[in-house]
Short mmCIF file of C-alpha atoms in Angstrom, two decimals:
data_model
loop_
_atom_site.label_atom_id
_atom_site.label_comp_id
_atom_site.label_asym_id
_atom_site.label_seq_id
_atom_site.Cartn_x
_atom_site.Cartn_y
_atom_site.Cartn_z
CA MET A 1 23.93 4.89 21.32
CA THR A 2 25.23 4.61 17.85
CA ASP A 3 28.31 2.33 17.54
CA GLY A 4 31.95 4.61 17.32
CA LYS A 5 29.89 7.60 18.46
CA ASN A 6 30.50 8.09 22.47
CA PRO A 7 32.05 11.65 22.33
CA ILE A 8 34.90 12.09 24.82
CA TYR A 9 35.36 15.90 25.56
CA ILE A 10 38.53 17.25 25.62
CA TRP A 11 39.05 21.17 26.83
CA VAL A 12 41.29 23.15 25.03
CA ASN A 13 43.07 26.06 26.39
CA GLU A 14 44.98 28.83 24.62
CA GLU A 15 47.92 26.99 24.48
CA ARG A 16 46.12 23.90 23.20
CA TYR A 17 44.46 25.72 20.66
CA GLU A 18 47.44 27.14 19.29
CA LYS A 19 48.72 23.91 18.88
CA LEU A 20 45.55 22.49 16.89
CA LYS A 21 45.50 25.81 14.39
CA GLU A 22 49.25 24.75 13.28
CA LEU A 23 47.97 21.32 12.07
CA GLY A 24 44.57 22.54 11.16
CA LEU A 25 42.72 20.74 13.52
CA ASP A 26 41.54 24.21 15.45
CA LYS A 27 37.97 23.79 13.09
CA HIS A 28 37.02 20.68 15.10
CA THR A 29 37.13 23.06 18.41
CA GLU A 30 33.54 24.48 19.68
CA GLU A 31 33.66 27.34 21.89
CA ARG A 32 32.24 26.86 25.45
CA LEU A 33 33.03 29.78 27.66
CA ALA A 34 35.21 32.75 27.53
CA GLY A 35 37.68 30.55 25.20
CA MET A 36 38.10 27.77 26.72
CA LYS A 37 37.18 25.50 23.98
CA VAL A 38 36.57 21.94 23.74
CA LEU A 39 37.70 19.17 21.15
CA THR A 40 35.30 15.75 20.81
CA VAL A 41 36.99 12.53 19.80
CA TYR A 42 34.80 9.31 19.67
CA ALA A 43 35.18 5.98 21.21
CA THR A 44 33.41 2.83 19.77
CA ASN A 45 31.15 0.98 22.27
CA GLU A 46 33.87 -1.65 22.48
CA GLU A 47 36.62 1.03 23.60
CA ALA A 48 33.67 3.00 25.88
CA ASP A 49 33.36 -0.23 27.86
CA ARG A 50 37.32 -0.86 28.28
CA LEU A 51 37.22 2.76 29.59
CA VAL A 52 34.72 2.36 32.07
CA LYS A 53 35.82 -1.09 33.44
CA GLU A 54 39.87 -0.40 33.18
CA PHE A 55 39.87 3.52 33.94
CA GLY A 56 36.80 4.15 36.07
CA ALA A 57 35.20 6.42 33.40
CA LYS A 58 31.47 7.12 33.84
CA HIS A 59 29.70 6.61 30.36
CA ASP A 60 26.73 9.24 30.37
CA THR A 61 24.42 6.95 28.47
CA SER A 62 21.26 8.74 29.51
CA THR A 63 21.93 12.09 28.26
CA THR A 64 24.92 12.79 26.04
CA GLY A 65 25.96 9.42 25.63
CA SER A 66 29.63 11.04 26.72
CA ILE A 67 32.41 9.26 28.56
CA GLU A 68 32.94 11.38 31.71
CA LEU A 69 35.52 11.02 34.51
CA LEU A 70 38.19 9.81 32.83
CA PRO A 71 42.29 10.13 34.45
CA PRO A 72 43.47 13.74 33.63
CA TYR A 73 46.59 11.80 32.41
CA LEU A 74 44.70 9.34 29.87
CA LYS A 75 42.82 12.88 28.68
CA ASP A 76 46.33 14.57 27.86
CA LYS A 77 47.45 11.58 26.24
CA ILE A 78 44.30 11.17 24.09
CA PHE A 79 45.49 15.54 23.48
CA ASP A 80 48.85 14.72 22.56
CA LYS A 81 47.78 11.60 20.40
CA VAL A 82 45.61 13.87 18.34
CA VAL A 83 48.54 15.76 17.81
CA GLU A 84 50.92 13.35 16.89
CA LYS A 85 48.62 11.69 14.71
CA LYS A 86 46.90 15.25 13.06
CA SER A 87 43.54 13.02 13.59
CA LEU A 88 40.85 12.52 15.29
CA GLU A 89 40.56 9.01 15.17
CA VAL A 90 42.76 8.48 18.25
CA VAL A 91 40.99 6.36 21.14
CA SER A 92 42.24 2.86 19.70
CA ASP A 93 46.02 3.92 19.35
CA VAL A 94 45.80 5.63 23.09
CA LEU A 95 44.03 2.44 24.37
CA LYS A 96 47.26 0.26 23.16
CA GLU A 97 49.53 2.33 24.48
CA VAL A 98 47.95 2.45 28.00
CA MET B 1 32.04 46.45 75.91
CA ALA B 2 29.49 43.49 75.37
CA GLU B 3 29.19 42.50 72.15
CA ILE B 4 25.72 42.17 71.40
CA GLY B 5 24.48 39.41 68.76
CA HIS B 6 21.10 38.10 67.46
CA GLY B 7 18.04 38.63 69.37
CA GLY B 8 19.84 41.45 70.89
CA LYS B 9 21.49 38.58 73.48
CA GLU B 10 25.37 38.99 74.53
CA ILE B 11 27.84 36.56 72.85
CA LYS B 12 29.73 35.02 75.35
CA GLU B 13 31.77 32.31 74.88
CA ARG B 14 31.16 29.44 77.12
CA ILE B 15 34.56 27.69 77.57
CA MET B 16 36.05 26.17 80.69
CA LYS B 17 38.96 26.78 82.05
CA PRO B 18 41.56 23.59 82.06
CA ASP B 19 42.14 22.92 85.53
CA GLU B 20 38.18 23.52 86.11
CA ALA B 21 37.39 21.40 83.72
CA LYS B 22 39.58 18.20 85.06
CA GLU B 23 37.79 18.89 88.08
CA LYS B 24 34.26 19.34 87.01
CA ILE B 25 34.05 16.32 84.93
CA LYS B 26 35.60 14.08 87.76
CA GLY B 27 33.16 10.93 88.10
CA LEU B 28 30.57 11.76 85.62
CA ALA B 29 29.45 9.71 82.90
CA GLN B 30 31.31 10.11 79.31
CA VAL B 31 29.21 9.79 76.02
CA PRO B 32 30.67 9.81 72.39
CA ILE B 33 29.41 11.97 69.98
CA ASN B 34 29.84 12.09 66.41
CA LYS B 35 31.37 15.03 64.02
CA GLN B 36 28.31 17.06 63.57
CA ILE B 37 27.31 17.29 67.02
CA ALA B 38 31.36 18.35 67.77
CA ASN B 39 30.86 20.72 65.23
CA GLU B 40 27.89 22.33 66.64
CA ILE B 41 29.37 21.78 70.37
CA ILE B 42 32.03 24.65 68.72
CA ASP B 43 29.13 26.91 67.19
CA ILE B 44 27.01 26.95 70.57
CA SER B 45 30.38 27.60 72.68
CA TYR B 46 32.18 30.32 70.64
CA GLY B 47 28.83 32.12 69.95
CA TRP B 48 27.76 31.06 66.54
CA PHE B 49 24.51 30.04 67.60
CA THR B 50 24.26 33.14 70.44
CA PRO B 51 21.46 33.20 72.23
CA LEU B 52 21.37 29.11 72.33
CA GLU B 53 23.42 28.18 75.25
CA GLY B 54 23.24 24.31 74.37
CA PHE B 55 21.06 21.90 72.47
CA MET B 56 17.58 22.90 72.38
CA ASN B 57 15.02 21.25 74.75
CA LYS B 58 11.43 20.38 73.66
CA LYS B 59 9.99 23.71 74.29
CA GLN B 60 12.33 25.32 72.42
CA VAL B 61 12.11 22.48 68.95
CA ASP B 62 8.54 22.68 69.35
CA SER B 63 8.44 26.27 69.11
CA VAL B 64 11.27 26.43 66.12
CA VAL B 65 9.35 24.17 64.20
CA LYS B 66 5.50 25.53 64.71
CA ASP B 67 6.49 29.10 64.61
CA MET B 68 10.20 30.01 63.33
CA LYS B 69 10.82 31.23 67.09
CA LEU B 70 12.48 30.61 70.25
CA PRO B 71 10.13 30.59 73.39
CA ASP B 72 10.99 34.46 73.95
CA GLY B 73 9.95 35.44 70.73
CA THR B 74 13.22 35.29 68.64
CA LEU B 75 13.52 34.29 65.01
CA TRP B 76 15.36 30.78 64.71
CA PRO B 77 14.42 28.67 61.90
CA ILE B 78 16.45 25.37 62.29
CA PRO B 79 16.39 22.83 65.13
CA ILE B 80 19.72 22.20 67.28
CA MET B 81 19.04 19.05 68.27
CA LEU B 82 21.44 16.44 70.23
CA ASP B 83 20.29 12.78 69.32
CA LEU B 84 21.03 9.58 71.19
CA SER B 85 19.76 6.35 71.49
CA ASP B 86 17.69 4.56 74.54
CA LYS B 87 20.73 2.38 74.78
CA GLU B 88 23.16 4.91 75.18
CA ILE B 89 20.59 6.87 77.51
CA ALA B 90 20.57 3.89 79.76
CA ASP B 91 24.09 2.94 79.81
CA TYR B 92 25.12 6.11 80.25
CA GLY B 93 22.61 6.99 83.08
CA VAL B 94 21.22 10.41 80.94
CA GLU B 95 19.02 11.69 83.10
CA ASN B 96 17.35 15.21 83.52
CA GLY B 97 19.44 17.29 86.02
CA LYS B 98 22.35 15.40 85.82
CA SER B 99 25.67 16.14 84.17
CA VAL B 100 27.41 14.12 81.54
CA VAL B 101 30.80 14.62 79.40
CA LEU B 102 30.25 14.66 75.80
CA THR B 103 33.63 12.94 74.25
CA TYR B 104 34.71 13.35 70.63
CA GLN B 105 37.77 11.28 69.27
CA GLY B 106 37.90 9.38 72.49
CA ASN B 107 38.43 12.89 74.75
CA PRO B 108 36.48 14.73 77.17
CA MET B 109 35.11 17.76 74.91
CA ALA B 110 31.91 19.60 76.45
CA LEU B 111 30.03 19.09 79.51
CA LEU B 112 26.25 18.78 79.19
CA GLU B 113 23.85 19.70 81.87
CA VAL B 114 20.98 17.58 81.07
CA GLU B 115 17.68 19.29 80.95
CA ASP B 116 15.13 17.51 78.76
CA ILE B 117 15.24 13.94 76.95
CA PHE B 118 12.32 13.95 74.25
CA GLU B 119 11.14 12.58 71.17
CA VAL B 120 9.82 14.79 68.37
CA ASP B 121 7.27 14.35 65.68
CA ARG B 122 9.96 14.27 62.96
CA THR B 123 7.63 14.49 59.71
CA GLU B 124 6.20 17.34 61.16
CA MET B 125 9.46 18.95 61.32
CA CYS B 126 10.55 18.17 58.14
CA GLN B 127 7.23 19.94 56.68
CA SER B 128 7.74 22.80 58.70
CA VAL B 129 11.91 23.15 58.20
CA PHE B 130 12.24 21.82 54.99
CA GLY B 131 8.90 22.24 53.37
CA THR B 132 8.59 18.63 52.18
CA THR B 133 8.66 15.04 54.18
CA GLU B 134 10.33 13.27 51.70
CA GLU B 135 13.44 11.06 52.49
CA LYS B 136 15.35 11.90 49.44
CA HIS B 137 15.66 15.46 50.87
CA PRO B 138 19.04 15.42 52.73
CA GLY B 139 17.69 17.80 55.40
CA CYS B 140 14.85 14.91 55.97
CA HIS B 141 17.12 12.13 55.67
CA ARG B 142 19.13 13.37 58.51
CA ILE B 143 16.38 14.16 60.83
CA TYR B 144 14.59 10.84 59.81
CA ASN B 145 18.06 8.86 60.61
CA CYS B 146 18.81 10.59 64.06
CA LYS B 147 19.04 8.25 66.88
CA ASP B 148 15.84 7.40 69.03
CA LYS B 149 15.47 10.38 71.61
CA PHE B 150 16.87 13.96 71.64
CA VAL B 151 18.64 15.61 74.78
CA GLY B 152 18.24 19.03 75.55
CA GLY B 153 20.81 21.24 77.63
CA LYS B 154 23.59 23.44 78.25
CA ILE B 155 26.81 22.94 77.02
CA THR B 156 30.35 24.40 78.27
CA LEU B 157 33.34 23.71 76.12
CA LEU B 158 35.81 21.91 78.11
CA LYS B 159 39.07 22.31 75.76
CA GLU B 160 39.47 24.46 73.02
CA PRO B 161 39.88 22.55 69.61
CA THR B 162 42.87 22.33 67.70
CA ILE B 163 42.30 23.81 64.26
CA ASN B 164 44.57 21.79 61.69
CA GLU B 165 46.59 22.92 59.24
CA PRO B 166 46.19 24.89 56.89
CA PHE B 167 42.44 25.99 58.30
CA GLY B 168 44.17 27.90 61.76
CA PRO B 169 44.01 31.15 60.30
CA TYR B 170 40.54 31.03 58.73
CA PHE B 171 38.94 29.92 62.40
CA LEU B 172 37.83 33.52 63.57
CA PRO B 173 34.88 32.54 65.77
CA PRO B 174 32.65 35.87 66.84
CA LEU B 175 34.56 37.43 69.17
CA LYS B 176 37.46 37.29 67.26
CA MET B 177 36.13 38.39 64.18
CA ARG B 178 34.61 41.28 65.59
CA GLU B 179 37.89 42.12 66.50
CA VAL B 180 39.37 41.75 63.53
CA ILE B 181 36.64 43.50 61.55
CA LYS B 182 37.80 46.59 64.03
CA GLU B 183 41.20 46.41 63.01
CA ARG B 184 40.42 46.94 59.53
CA GLY B 185 37.83 49.49 60.02
CA TRP B 186 35.20 48.73 57.76
CA ASP B 187 32.10 50.13 58.60
CA ARG B 188 30.44 47.61 56.62
CA SER B 189 30.94 44.20 55.87
CA VAL B 190 29.46 41.39 53.59
CA ALA B 191 29.65 37.95 53.93
CA HIS B 192 29.63 35.48 50.94
CA GLN B 193 28.69 31.99 51.86
CA THR B 194 30.59 29.21 50.21
CA ARG B 195 31.14 25.70 49.54
CA ASN B 196 33.22 26.20 45.99
CA ILE B 197 36.46 27.37 44.69
CA PRO B 198 36.01 30.33 43.15
CA HIS B 199 35.61 31.13 39.52
CA THR B 200 34.84 34.52 38.14
CA GLY B 201 31.35 34.71 38.20
CA HIS B 202 32.16 34.10 42.20
CA GLU B 203 34.65 36.41 42.37
CA TRP B 204 32.02 39.29 40.54
CA LEU B 205 29.37 38.35 43.05
CA MET B 206 31.72 39.64 45.37
CA LYS B 207 32.79 42.26 43.77
CA GLY B 208 29.14 43.35 43.05
CA ALA B 209 28.22 42.74 46.69
CA PHE B 210 31.08 44.73 47.55
CA PHE B 211 29.64 47.69 45.84
CA GLN B 212 26.20 47.22 46.80
CA THR B 213 27.31 47.43 50.49
CA HIS B 214 29.68 50.14 50.35
CA ASN B 215 26.47 52.35 48.85
CA ASP B 216 26.85 55.89 50.32
CA LEU B 217 29.77 55.43 52.49
CA PRO B 218 32.72 57.89 51.84
CA VAL B 219 35.48 56.40 49.53
CA GLU B 220 38.49 58.27 50.93
CA LYS B 221 39.59 55.13 53.12
CA PRO B 222 38.88 51.37 52.60
CA ASN B 223 35.62 50.37 55.02
CA VAL B 224 33.77 47.53 53.47
CA GLY B 225 35.17 44.08 53.68
CA VAL B 226 34.17 41.07 51.84
CA VAL B 227 34.01 38.33 54.19
CA VAL B 228 34.11 34.62 53.24
CA ASN B 229 32.70 32.49 55.19
CA ALA B 230 33.22 28.87 54.20
CA ILE B 231 30.74 26.48 55.39
CA ILE B 232 33.28 23.46 56.68
CA GLY B 233 31.17 20.46 57.28
CA GLU B 234 30.00 16.99 56.17
CA LYS B 235 31.49 16.25 52.76
CA ARG B 236 29.92 14.48 50.02
CA VAL B 237 31.75 12.51 46.97
CA LYS B 238 32.27 14.99 44.10
CA ASP B 239 32.39 18.11 46.44
CA TYR B 240 35.43 20.19 47.01
CA ILE B 241 37.78 19.15 49.21
CA ASP B 242 38.01 21.74 52.34
CA GLU B 243 41.05 22.73 52.12
CA ALA B 244 41.03 23.60 48.22
CA ILE B 245 37.84 25.74 49.08
CA ILE B 246 39.41 27.43 52.28
CA LEU B 247 43.04 28.23 50.11
CA CYS B 248 41.74 29.15 46.48
CA GLN B 249 39.20 31.34 48.28
CA ASN B 250 42.25 33.16 49.85
CA GLU B 251 44.24 32.87 46.97
CA LEU B 252 42.05 35.66 45.62
CA GLN B 253 43.36 38.30 48.19
CA ASN B 254 46.59 36.52 47.82
CA ALA B 255 47.06 37.35 44.21
CA GLY B 256 45.13 41.00 44.46
CA TYR B 257 42.09 40.16 42.99
CA PHE B 258 41.06 41.54 46.31
CA GLY B 259 43.24 42.64 49.22
CA PRO B 260 43.49 42.65 53.11
CA HIS B 261 41.83 45.83 52.92
CA ASN B 262 38.60 44.62 51.65
CA HIS B 263 38.62 40.85 52.02
CA LEU B 264 39.05 38.17 54.52
CA THR B 265 38.62 34.47 54.45
CA SER B 266 37.15 32.39 57.26
CA LEU B 267 35.02 29.22 58.49
CA THR B 268 32.00 27.97 60.05
CA PHE B 269 31.62 24.71 60.82
CA TRP B 270 28.13 23.44 60.09
CA ASP B 271 26.80 20.16 58.26
CA MET B 272 24.38 21.98 55.33
CA ARG B 273 20.64 20.97 55.56
CA TYR B 274 19.96 22.79 52.49
CA ALA B 275 17.00 24.14 54.06
CA GLY B 276 16.57 26.62 51.14
CA PRO B 277 15.07 29.48 52.30
CA LYS B 278 14.72 28.54 56.14
CA GLU B 279 18.77 28.20 56.22
CA ALA B 280 19.34 31.42 54.53
CA ILE B 281 17.75 32.93 57.72
CA PHE B 282 19.83 30.41 59.74
CA HIS B 283 22.94 31.79 57.81
CA ALA B 284 22.12 35.03 58.45
CA ILE B 285 21.83 34.69 62.10
CA LEU B 286 25.36 33.13 62.16
CA ARG B 287 26.87 35.81 60.11
CA VAL B 288 24.85 38.22 62.58
CA ASN B 289 26.71 37.25 65.34
CA LEU B 290 30.25 37.07 63.52
CA GLY B 291 29.55 41.11 63.40
CA ILE B 292 28.86 41.16 59.81
CA THR B 293 26.47 43.61 58.80
CA HIS B 294 25.42 42.42 55.35
CA HIS B 295 24.96 38.94 53.66
CA MET B 296 24.77 38.28 50.10
CA PHE B 297 21.91 36.33 48.85
CA GLY B 298 22.22 34.36 45.17
CA ARG B 299 19.48 32.32 43.47
CA ASP B 300 18.45 28.94 45.16
CA HIS B 301 20.21 29.87 48.57
CA ALA B 302 21.13 26.57 50.52
CA GLY B 303 18.65 24.69 48.14
CA VAL B 304 18.92 21.34 46.62
CA GLY B 305 17.15 20.08 43.83
CA ASP B 306 14.11 21.22 42.91
CA TYR B 307 12.64 21.81 46.32
CA TYR B 308 12.53 25.85 46.41
CA GLY B 309 11.83 28.34 44.21
CA GLY B 310 15.20 30.64 42.88
CA TYR B 311 13.92 33.65 44.89
CA GLU B 312 11.71 31.91 47.72
CA ALA B 313 14.83 32.55 50.11
CA HIS B 314 14.34 36.21 49.31
CA HIS B 315 11.11 36.34 49.94
CA LEU B 316 11.18 34.81 53.73
CA LEU B 317 13.82 37.02 54.51
CA GLU B 318 12.08 40.04 53.43
CA SER B 319 9.52 38.75 55.54
CA VAL B 320 11.81 38.88 58.37
CA ARG B 321 13.63 41.73 58.04
CA ASP B 322 13.03 43.41 61.22
CA GLN B 323 13.90 40.54 63.44
CA LEU B 324 17.30 40.23 61.76
CA ASP B 325 20.36 42.64 62.41
CA ILE B 326 21.40 42.51 58.97
CA THR B 327 20.91 43.86 55.30
CA PRO B 328 20.56 41.24 52.76
CA VAL B 329 22.06 41.74 49.57
CA TYR B 330 20.42 40.45 46.46
CA SER B 331 22.67 38.84 44.12
CA MET B 332 22.13 38.20 40.25
CA ASN B 333 23.57 36.09 38.20
CA TRP B 334 26.93 37.15 36.70
CA LEU B 335 28.09 35.28 33.10
CA TYR B 336 30.60 35.70 30.37
CA CYS B 337 29.49 37.97 27.08
CA PRO B 338 31.98 37.77 24.25
CA VAL B 339 30.01 40.78 22.92
CA CYS B 340 31.04 42.73 26.06
CA ALA B 341 34.07 40.51 26.23
CA GLU B 342 34.01 40.62 30.24
CA ILE B 343 32.03 38.98 32.88
CA THR B 344 28.95 40.83 33.22
CA SER B 345 26.03 40.45 35.17
CA GLU B 346 22.55 39.38 33.58
CA GLY B 347 21.41 42.29 35.00
CA LEU B 348 23.48 45.00 32.55
CA CYS B 349 24.07 42.71 29.54
CA ASN B 350 21.74 42.89 26.52
CA HIS B 351 23.79 40.38 24.46
CA LYS B 352 20.96 37.71 25.49
CA ASP B 353 21.53 34.92 22.71
CA GLN B 354 25.44 35.42 23.19
CA GLN B 355 25.72 35.30 26.73
CA GLN B 356 27.59 32.09 28.38
CA LYS B 357 26.75 31.21 32.00
CA PHE B 358 28.94 29.53 34.17
CA SER B 359 27.88 25.99 35.44
CA GLY B 360 29.40 24.33 38.08
CA THR B 361 29.57 20.95 36.25
CA LEU B 362 31.10 22.42 33.18
CA ILE B 363 33.92 24.31 35.87
CA ARG B 364 34.31 20.85 37.64
CA SER B 365 35.01 19.25 34.52
CA ILE B 366 37.70 21.77 33.32
CA VAL B 367 39.13 21.48 37.06
CA THR B 368 39.25 17.51 36.95
CA ASP B 369 41.14 17.65 33.68
CA GLY B 370 43.73 20.04 35.53
CA VAL B 371 43.92 21.90 32.04
CA LYS B 372 44.57 25.70 33.06
CA PRO B 373 41.45 27.66 31.82
CA PRO B 374 41.77 31.13 30.57
CA ARG B 375 42.03 33.71 33.39
CA LEU B 376 38.54 34.95 32.57
CA ILE B 377 37.19 32.01 33.96
CA ILE B 378 39.55 30.88 36.89
CA ARG B 379 42.52 32.80 37.76
CA PRO B 380 45.35 31.31 36.57
CA GLU B 381 46.89 31.98 40.87
CA VAL B 382 43.30 30.22 42.06
CA PHE B 383 43.70 27.08 39.58
CA ASP B 384 47.63 26.85 40.49
CA ARG B 385 46.25 26.68 44.13
CA ALA B 386 43.38 24.34 43.47
CA MET B 387 45.88 21.90 41.72
CA GLU B 388 48.42 21.99 44.53
CA SER B 389 45.87 21.31 47.05
CA ALA B 390 44.84 18.38 45.16
CA ASN B 391 48.38 17.21 45.36
CA LYS B 392 48.93 18.13 48.65
CA TYR B 393 45.75 17.07 50.33
CA GLY B 394 43.39 15.52 48.02
CA ALA B 395 43.41 11.40 47.37
CA GLN B 396 44.72 10.18 44.37
CA ASN B 397 45.86 14.00 43.50
CA SER B 398 42.00 15.28 43.44
CA PRO B 399 40.94 18.26 44.40
CA PHE B 400 37.84 16.48 44.73
CA VAL B 401 36.30 14.37 47.47
CA ASN B 402 36.44 10.85 47.06
CA GLU B 403 36.11 7.74 49.31
CA GLU B 404 39.92 7.62 50.17
CA TYR B 405 39.73 11.14 50.97
CA LEU B 406 36.95 10.58 53.33
CA GLU B 407 38.51 7.91 55.30
CA THR B 408 42.11 9.49 55.31
CA ARG B 409 42.23 12.70 55.47
CA THR B 410 43.28 14.82 58.44
CA PRO B 411 40.63 16.20 60.41
CA VAL B 412 39.71 20.10 60.59
CA PHE B 413 40.06 19.99 63.95
CA ASP B 414 41.27 17.60 67.14
CA ILE B 415 40.11 17.76 70.50
CA GLU B 416 43.17 16.53 72.23
CA PRO B 417 43.26 15.13 75.82
CA LEU B 418 42.50 17.46 79.00
#
């Protein structure tokens, strides 16, 4: 996996989508099922290691390279930080605050 | 009037009166059993396993393994066996012709009249039942890890189990279930086998089966019911917790997507063997005994990994239809189509390149994150109930089984002292 390209998938329902739309970030979402969208932010390898070690996440290195099973509160925090910073570059900020 | 179950045999509960039980077990050896065996004692005693009256003897097991039949010719696909170690047999004095008390949670649960102590060819059994001898198949793993010997004999329940909250209302043994079906006035009923919380794909599987079952019946009055029969048994990490399964299934009725006139939630205690086609037949037998007239079978029913073809269970069911007093209802997958803008069947919609299929992994990911999805994926009431169940019954507020849940959960049932 290329450094900095470990995806974290954040589920986006209608309520969240409206927020992203207001910020012009809706273009970064991708529809998965019946209007449920997903927003992808990326962690560096170092951040991915920390997420696995400190938050019980699993790094799916064999297929998608994605970071799975993050605690819901942490995913909520990542989404809130995207909205706050109006940017997808948020993982390092979130990790500084938790 | 007698209630007739599988194989044309009458369903008779094998449950002793409390005073008689105390008297009967005096002086008998007490043999502890595990949860799987306790589940199966309940199934035998209340008639889920009719015509079985106890754990199988060698003649029955051999017949099931070789011919998928009991010695009297009744269709039966999976051996029902009680395993004990050589040490237990010696220590507790388990012998042919003697009775012993089987205890669960330290309390007397059932009387076993020992008829036979025997060994089996486990490899042959696995090949016959599971179509493989691989240890990694969970059914084979279970057989290979049984204790040294098997003990056959009739079972009588000494004390009815206490079904713990929230499962009580859903414990409907065969005779009770048949009463409820009569009270509801259903001429036909269709069983939905599940171990999931329902998304709308599941909901439409049930709705489709409702229409398939209704077929030529008059429509003036409600006369078809969907009987959700959740399998409650051994849990594995990442399964949905039992409480969420049963409460979320029932929420479809509470929230009006079904109603009491056409929907009933219930449970059966059983550790899945993942025997695919043969387990499909076994599930059909359970539901025959529950008095259900039809049974849904989807793709790869009760399968695991890639051991069975998608429709292998359907083919085996067709080959024994004349021996099963239940009508199979074969279900196609339901999916979301953004062009149709609805949940639709793969057998109906022709927007093949636009269809969005339900995936268990995707749904689990959404539920894990606790982000409420559109009502076209999971009904909001069902999602709320899942989150509520997670907070109330789950470990670390998770709707999924984890190690902590396995260690700390309240048992589904208890056996109290006599």
